[in-house]
Amino acid sequence: GVQTCALPIFNGILAVGDRGASPSSALNVVGAATLASGATLRSYLYNATGAADKLVTGGAATLGGSTAKLLYDSAHFTGTLIPAAGTTTTYQVVSATGGVSGTFATVQFVTVDPVTHAETARTIDQAAGSRFMGGLFKVDYGANDFSLTITGYPGPAPLPPGTTSTDVVVSVPFGSGTVKRNANIGIV
């Protein structure tokens, strides 16, 4: 859904979405919004066409060295997360009419296990991007937005220490059906 509020300075966990209740959600801030250095912005990605939870400000958005956690939960995601090799999907997470200033100190891509709901985070290299799960994950700070871009990468991704398979999401029996879950929970 869409919510509107005033948010001059925020220092806590700002979860702008509703985790699957709608295809994407927006928190519309009247005027400017400042995320303090201790703040965390949590945004879920929803489908392969770029729908994601979004912080939208009518004024400036100051990121203030805060943290961004961009979450993927296969139970609430439509399509394939990693696009075909050479293809790109962009997820706009912050949109600010008055411009974006500052950067996030840390940007993490978080996979959520659909059975246990355990979260596994990977920090994205903001300068060069990070390659994992068969894709290249990059962040972009535009004049009026912040976004995550995932590009399908040809060939297998390099494996982190302790990982034995590039199949990160697999179907497992659960109840009377199956669910998708992280094959390498805690390692991905």
mmCIF file of N, CA and C in Angstrom, residues 93-166:
data_model
loop_
_atom_site.group_PDB
_atom_site.id
_atom_site.type_symbol
_atom_site.label_atom_id
_atom_site.label_comp_id
_atom_site.label_asym_id
_atom_site.label_seq_id
_atom_site.Cartn_x
_atom_site.Cartn_y
_atom_site.Cartn_z
ATOM 1 N N VAL A 93 14.674 2.499 -5.119
ATOM 2 C CA VAL A 93 14.341 2.341 -3.714
ATOM 3 C C VAL A 93 14.072 3.695 -3.045
ATOM 4 N N VAL A 94 14.727 4.746 -3.524
ATOM 5 C CA VAL A 94 14.511 6.099 -2.997
ATOM 6 C C VAL A 94 14.259 7.022 -4.180
ATOM 7 N N SER A 95 13.228 7.852 -4.056
ATOM 8 C CA SER A 95 12.928 8.862 -5.064
ATOM 9 C C SER A 95 12.671 10.167 -4.324
ATOM 10 N N ALA A 96 13.434 11.212 -4.649
ATOM 11 C CA ALA A 96 13.339 12.480 -3.922
ATOM 12 C C ALA A 96 13.204 13.641 -4.888
ATOM 13 N N THR A 97 12.063 14.312 -4.827
ATOM 14 C CA THR A 97 11.817 15.466 -5.691
ATOM 15 C C THR A 97 12.890 16.539 -5.500
ATOM 16 N N GLY A 98 13.326 16.730 -4.253
ATOM 17 C CA GLY A 98 14.323 17.753 -3.946
ATOM 18 C C GLY A 98 15.756 17.283 -4.033
ATOM 19 N N GLY A 99 15.980 16.078 -4.537
ATOM 20 C CA GLY A 99 17.339 15.564 -4.716
ATOM 21 C C GLY A 99 17.776 14.655 -3.571
ATOM 22 N N VAL A 100 18.757 13.818 -3.884
ATOM 23 C CA VAL A 100 19.351 12.911 -2.895
ATOM 24 C C VAL A 100 20.723 13.453 -2.530
ATOM 25 N N SER A 101 20.996 13.560 -1.232
ATOM 26 C CA SER A 101 22.323 13.975 -0.793
ATOM 27 C C SER A 101 22.892 12.921 0.149
ATOM 28 N N GLY A 102 24.198 12.795 0.117
ATOM 29 C CA GLY A 102 24.863 11.789 0.929
ATOM 30 C C GLY A 102 24.725 10.405 0.318
ATOM 31 N N THR A 103 25.283 9.435 1.016
ATOM 32 C CA THR A 103 25.225 8.039 0.569
ATOM 33 C C THR A 103 24.926 7.159 1.778
ATOM 34 N N PHE A 104 24.590 5.921 1.490
ATOM 35 C CA PHE A 104 24.477 4.937 2.552
ATOM 36 C C PHE A 104 25.888 4.492 2.931
ATOM 37 N N ALA A 105 26.145 4.305 4.211
ATOM 38 C CA ALA A 105 27.449 3.783 4.634
ATOM 39 C C ALA A 105 27.594 2.340 4.185
ATOM 40 N N THR A 106 26.488 1.599 4.248
ATOM 41 C CA THR A 106 26.479 0.190 3.880
ATOM 42 C C THR A 106 25.205 -0.113 3.107
ATOM 43 N N VAL A 107 25.348 -0.885 2.022
ATOM 44 C CA VAL A 107 24.188 -1.390 1.287
ATOM 45 C C VAL A 107 24.302 -2.911 1.289
ATOM 46 N N GLN A 108 23.244 -3.568 1.797
ATOM 47 C CA GLN A 108 23.249 -5.021 1.880
ATOM 48 C C GLN A 108 22.112 -5.601 1.049
ATOM 49 N N PHE A 109 22.410 -6.718 0.373
ATOM 50 C CA PHE A 109 21.387 -7.502 -0.284
ATOM 51 C C PHE A 109 21.095 -8.657 0.658
ATOM 52 N N VAL A 110 19.838 -8.810 1.049
ATOM 53 C CA VAL A 110 19.460 -9.775 2.074
ATOM 54 C C VAL A 110 18.506 -10.809 1.468
ATOM 55 N N THR A 111 18.863 -12.094 1.575
ATOM 56 C CA THR A 111 17.948 -13.154 1.175
ATOM 57 C C THR A 111 17.220 -13.631 2.426
ATOM 58 N N VAL A 112 15.915 -13.865 2.273
ATOM 59 C CA VAL A 112 15.088 -14.311 3.392
ATOM 60 C C VAL A 112 14.649 -15.740 3.123
ATOM 61 N N ASP A 113 14.949 -16.646 4.044
ATOM 62 C CA ASP A 113 14.535 -18.030 3.904
ATOM 63 C C ASP A 113 13.024 -18.104 4.103
ATOM 64 N N PRO A 114 12.281 -18.625 3.110
ATOM 65 C CA PRO A 114 10.822 -18.625 3.212
ATOM 66 C C PRO A 114 10.269 -19.576 4.269
ATOM 67 N N VAL A 115 11.072 -20.500 4.763
ATOM 68 C CA VAL A 115 10.611 -21.425 5.792
ATOM 69 C C VAL A 115 10.956 -20.905 7.184
ATOM 70 N N THR A 116 12.227 -20.564 7.378
ATOM 71 C CA THR A 116 12.676 -20.141 8.719
ATOM 72 C C THR A 116 12.615 -18.633 8.909
ATOM 73 N N HIS A 117 12.522 -17.885 7.814
ATOM 74 C CA HIS A 117 12.561 -16.418 7.804
ATOM 75 C C HIS A 117 13.918 -15.867 8.258
ATOM 76 N N ALA A 118 14.924 -16.738 8.306
ATOM 77 C CA ALA A 118 16.277 -16.281 8.638
ATOM 78 C C ALA A 118 16.791 -15.403 7.500
ATOM 79 N N GLU A 119 17.488 -14.348 7.858
ATOM 80 C CA GLU A 119 18.032 -13.417 6.862
ATOM 81 C C GLU A 119 19.535 -13.628 6.718
ATOM 82 N N THR A 120 19.981 -13.665 5.468
ATOM 83 C CA THR A 120 21.402 -13.771 5.168
ATOM 84 C C THR A 120 21.781 -12.551 4.337
ATOM 85 N N ALA A 121 22.717 -11.753 4.836
ATOM 86 C CA ALA A 121 23.073 -10.486 4.190
ATOM 87 C C ALA A 121 24.424 -10.571 3.494
ATOM 88 N N ARG A 122 24.500 -9.937 2.322
ATOM 89 C CA ARG A 122 25.746 -9.750 1.581
ATOM 90 C C ARG A 122 25.919 -8.261 1.380
ATOM 91 N N THR A 123 27.065 -7.727 1.751
ATOM 92 C CA THR A 123 27.340 -6.307 1.547
ATOM 93 C C THR A 123 27.749 -6.082 0.104
ATOM 94 N N ILE A 124 27.128 -5.088 -0.527
ATOM 95 C CA ILE A 124 27.425 -4.762 -1.917
ATOM 96 C C ILE A 124 28.545 -3.729 -1.954
ATOM 97 N N ASP A 125 29.570 -4.003 -2.742
ATOM 98 C CA ASP A 125 30.653 -3.050 -2.962
ATOM 99 C C ASP A 125 30.066 -1.873 -3.738
ATOM 100 N N GLN A 126 29.972 -0.713 -3.092
ATOM 101 C CA GLN A 126 29.300 0.422 -3.719
ATOM 102 C C GLN A 126 30.098 1.035 -4.864
ATOM 103 N N ALA A 127 31.393 0.799 -4.904
ATOM 104 C CA ALA A 127 32.209 1.361 -5.981
ATOM 105 C C ALA A 127 32.204 0.471 -7.224
ATOM 106 N N ALA A 128 32.406 -0.828 -7.038
ATOM 107 C CA ALA A 128 32.569 -1.735 -8.177
ATOM 108 C C ALA A 128 31.395 -2.675 -8.388
ATOM 109 N N GLY A 129 30.513 -2.792 -7.414
ATOM 110 C CA GLY A 129 29.450 -3.780 -7.486
ATOM 111 C C GLY A 129 29.948 -5.099 -6.931
ATOM 112 N N SER A 130 29.041 -6.041 -6.738
ATOM 113 C CA SER A 130 29.388 -7.352 -6.201
ATOM 114 C C SER A 130 28.710 -8.418 -7.042
ATOM 115 N N ARG A 131 29.455 -9.470 -7.315
ATOM 116 C CA ARG A 131 28.938 -10.558 -8.128
ATOM 117 C C ARG A 131 28.654 -11.762 -7.248
ATOM 118 N N PHE A 132 27.389 -12.194 -7.224
ATOM 119 C CA PHE A 132 26.999 -13.399 -6.510
ATOM 120 C C PHE A 132 25.634 -13.835 -7.022
ATOM 121 N N MET A 133 25.227 -15.053 -6.707
ATOM 122 C CA MET A 133 23.941 -15.615 -7.130
ATOM 123 C C MET A 133 23.754 -15.567 -8.647
ATOM 124 N N GLY A 134 24.831 -15.486 -9.421
ATOM 125 C CA GLY A 134 24.724 -15.450 -10.877
ATOM 126 C C GLY A 134 24.456 -14.073 -11.450
ATOM 127 N N GLY A 135 24.587 -13.037 -10.615
ATOM 128 C CA GLY A 135 24.336 -11.684 -11.094
ATOM 129 C C GLY A 135 25.361 -10.693 -10.577
ATOM 130 N N LEU A 136 25.398 -9.533 -11.214
ATOM 131 C CA LEU A 136 26.234 -8.423 -10.771
ATOM 132 C C LEU A 136 25.305 -7.404 -10.128
ATOM 133 N N PHE A 137 25.496 -7.130 -8.854
ATOM 134 C CA PHE A 137 24.674 -6.217 -8.079
ATOM 135 C C PHE A 137 25.413 -4.893 -7.942
ATOM 136 N N LYS A 138 24.787 -3.809 -8.422
ATOM 137 C CA LYS A 138 25.410 -2.479 -8.347
ATOM 138 C C LYS A 138 24.392 -1.484 -7.802
ATOM 139 N N VAL A 139 24.908 -0.473 -7.117
ATOM 140 C CA VAL A 139 24.037 0.598 -6.625
ATOM 141 C C VAL A 139 24.315 1.862 -7.425
ATOM 142 N N ASP A 140 23.286 2.716 -7.508
ATOM 143 C CA ASP A 140 23.419 3.953 -8.251
ATOM 144 C C ASP A 140 22.783 5.086 -7.446
ATOM 145 N N TYR A 141 23.549 6.156 -7.271
ATOM 146 C CA TYR A 141 23.044 7.367 -6.634
ATOM 147 C C TYR A 141 22.810 8.392 -7.735
ATOM 148 N N GLY A 142 21.565 8.556 -8.129
ATOM 149 C CA GLY A 142 21.216 9.565 -9.125
ATOM 150 C C GLY A 142 20.958 10.893 -8.432
ATOM 151 N N ALA A 143 20.745 11.921 -9.212
ATOM 152 C CA ALA A 143 20.465 13.241 -8.640
ATOM 153 C C ALA A 143 19.204 13.213 -7.778
ATOM 154 N N ASN A 144 18.212 12.411 -8.178
ATOM 155 C CA ASN A 144 16.937 12.370 -7.467
ATOM 156 C C ASN A 144 16.517 10.971 -7.025
ATOM 157 N N ASP A 145 17.454 10.014 -7.066
ATOM 158 C CA ASP A 145 17.066 8.674 -6.647
ATOM 159 C C ASP A 145 18.259 7.818 -6.250
ATOM 160 N N PHE A 146 17.933 6.699 -5.612
ATOM 161 C CA PHE A 146 18.903 5.661 -5.280
ATOM 162 C C PHE A 146 18.295 4.359 -5.772
ATOM 163 N N SER A 147 19.100 3.546 -6.459
ATOM 164 C CA SER A 147 18.564 2.297 -6.992
ATOM 165 C C SER A 147 19.595 1.177 -6.946
ATOM 166 N N LEU A 148 19.073 -0.049 -7.043
ATOM 167 C CA LEU A 148 19.879 -1.262 -7.155
ATOM 168 C C LEU A 148 19.669 -1.803 -8.555
ATOM 169 N N THR A 149 20.760 -2.162 -9.218
ATOM 170 C CA THR A 149 20.690 -2.763 -10.543
ATOM 171 C C THR A 149 21.286 -4.161 -10.460
ATOM 172 N N ILE A 150 20.549 -5.133 -11.007
ATOM 173 C CA ILE A 150 21.045 -6.507 -11.071
ATOM 174 C C ILE A 150 21.181 -6.872 -12.544
ATOM 175 N N THR A 151 22.390 -7.285 -12.936
ATOM 176 C CA THR A 151 22.664 -7.693 -14.309
ATOM 177 C C THR A 151 22.993 -9.173 -14.314
ATOM 178 N N GLY A 152 22.316 -9.922 -15.180
ATOM 179 C CA GLY A 152 22.627 -11.341 -15.317
ATOM 180 C C GLY A 152 24.041 -11.502 -15.844
ATOM 181 N N TYR A 153 24.791 -12.368 -15.232
ATOM 182 C CA TYR A 153 26.195 -12.552 -15.579
ATOM 183 C C TYR A 153 26.376 -13.902 -16.250
ATOM 184 N N PRO A 154 27.055 -13.955 -17.400
ATOM 185 C CA PRO A 154 27.251 -15.243 -18.065
ATOM 186 C C PRO A 154 28.209 -16.138 -17.280
ATOM 187 N N GLY A 155 27.894 -17.402 -17.237
ATOM 188 C CA GLY A 155 28.768 -18.351 -16.555
ATOM 189 C C GLY A 155 28.520 -18.367 -15.062
ATOM 190 N N PRO A 156 29.128 -19.345 -14.388
ATOM 191 C CA PRO A 156 28.922 -19.466 -12.945
ATOM 192 C C PRO A 156 29.600 -18.329 -12.187
ATOM 193 N N ALA A 157 28.962 -17.924 -11.114
ATOM 194 C CA ALA A 157 29.541 -16.893 -10.253
ATOM 195 C C ALA A 157 30.622 -17.520 -9.388
ATOM 196 N N PRO A 158 31.629 -16.735 -9.007
ATOM 197 C CA PRO A 158 32.631 -17.289 -8.093
ATOM 198 C C PRO A 158 31.958 -17.640 -6.774
ATOM 199 N N LEU A 159 32.353 -18.754 -6.188
ATOM 200 C CA LEU A 159 31.724 -19.221 -4.961
ATOM 201 C C LEU A 159 32.433 -18.672 -3.731
ATOM 202 N N PRO A 160 31.677 -18.203 -2.729
ATOM 203 C CA PRO A 160 32.300 -17.804 -1.487
ATOM 204 C C PRO A 160 32.851 -19.023 -0.762
ATOM 205 N N PRO A 161 33.828 -18.843 0.139
ATOM 206 C CA PRO A 161 34.379 -19.976 0.879
ATOM 207 C C PRO A 161 33.270 -20.775 1.569
ATOM 208 N N GLY A 162 33.332 -22.082 1.465
ATOM 209 C CA GLY A 162 32.368 -22.948 2.127
ATOM 210 C C GLY A 162 31.140 -23.255 1.303
ATOM 211 N N THR A 163 30.969 -22.602 0.151
ATOM 212 C CA THR A 163 29.802 -22.837 -0.686
ATOM 213 C C THR A 163 30.107 -23.983 -1.642
ATOM 214 N N THR A 164 29.160 -24.899 -1.803
ATOM 215 C CA THR A 164 29.391 -26.048 -2.662
ATOM 216 C C THR A 164 28.548 -26.031 -3.919
ATOM 217 N N SER A 165 27.613 -25.076 -4.037
ATOM 218 C CA SER A 165 26.716 -25.068 -5.181
ATOM 219 C C SER A 165 26.356 -23.637 -5.549
ATOM 220 N N THR A 166 26.142 -23.399 -6.842
ATOM 221 C CA THR A 166 25.671 -22.077 -7.250
ATOM 222 C C THR A 166 24.153 -21.992 -7.186
#
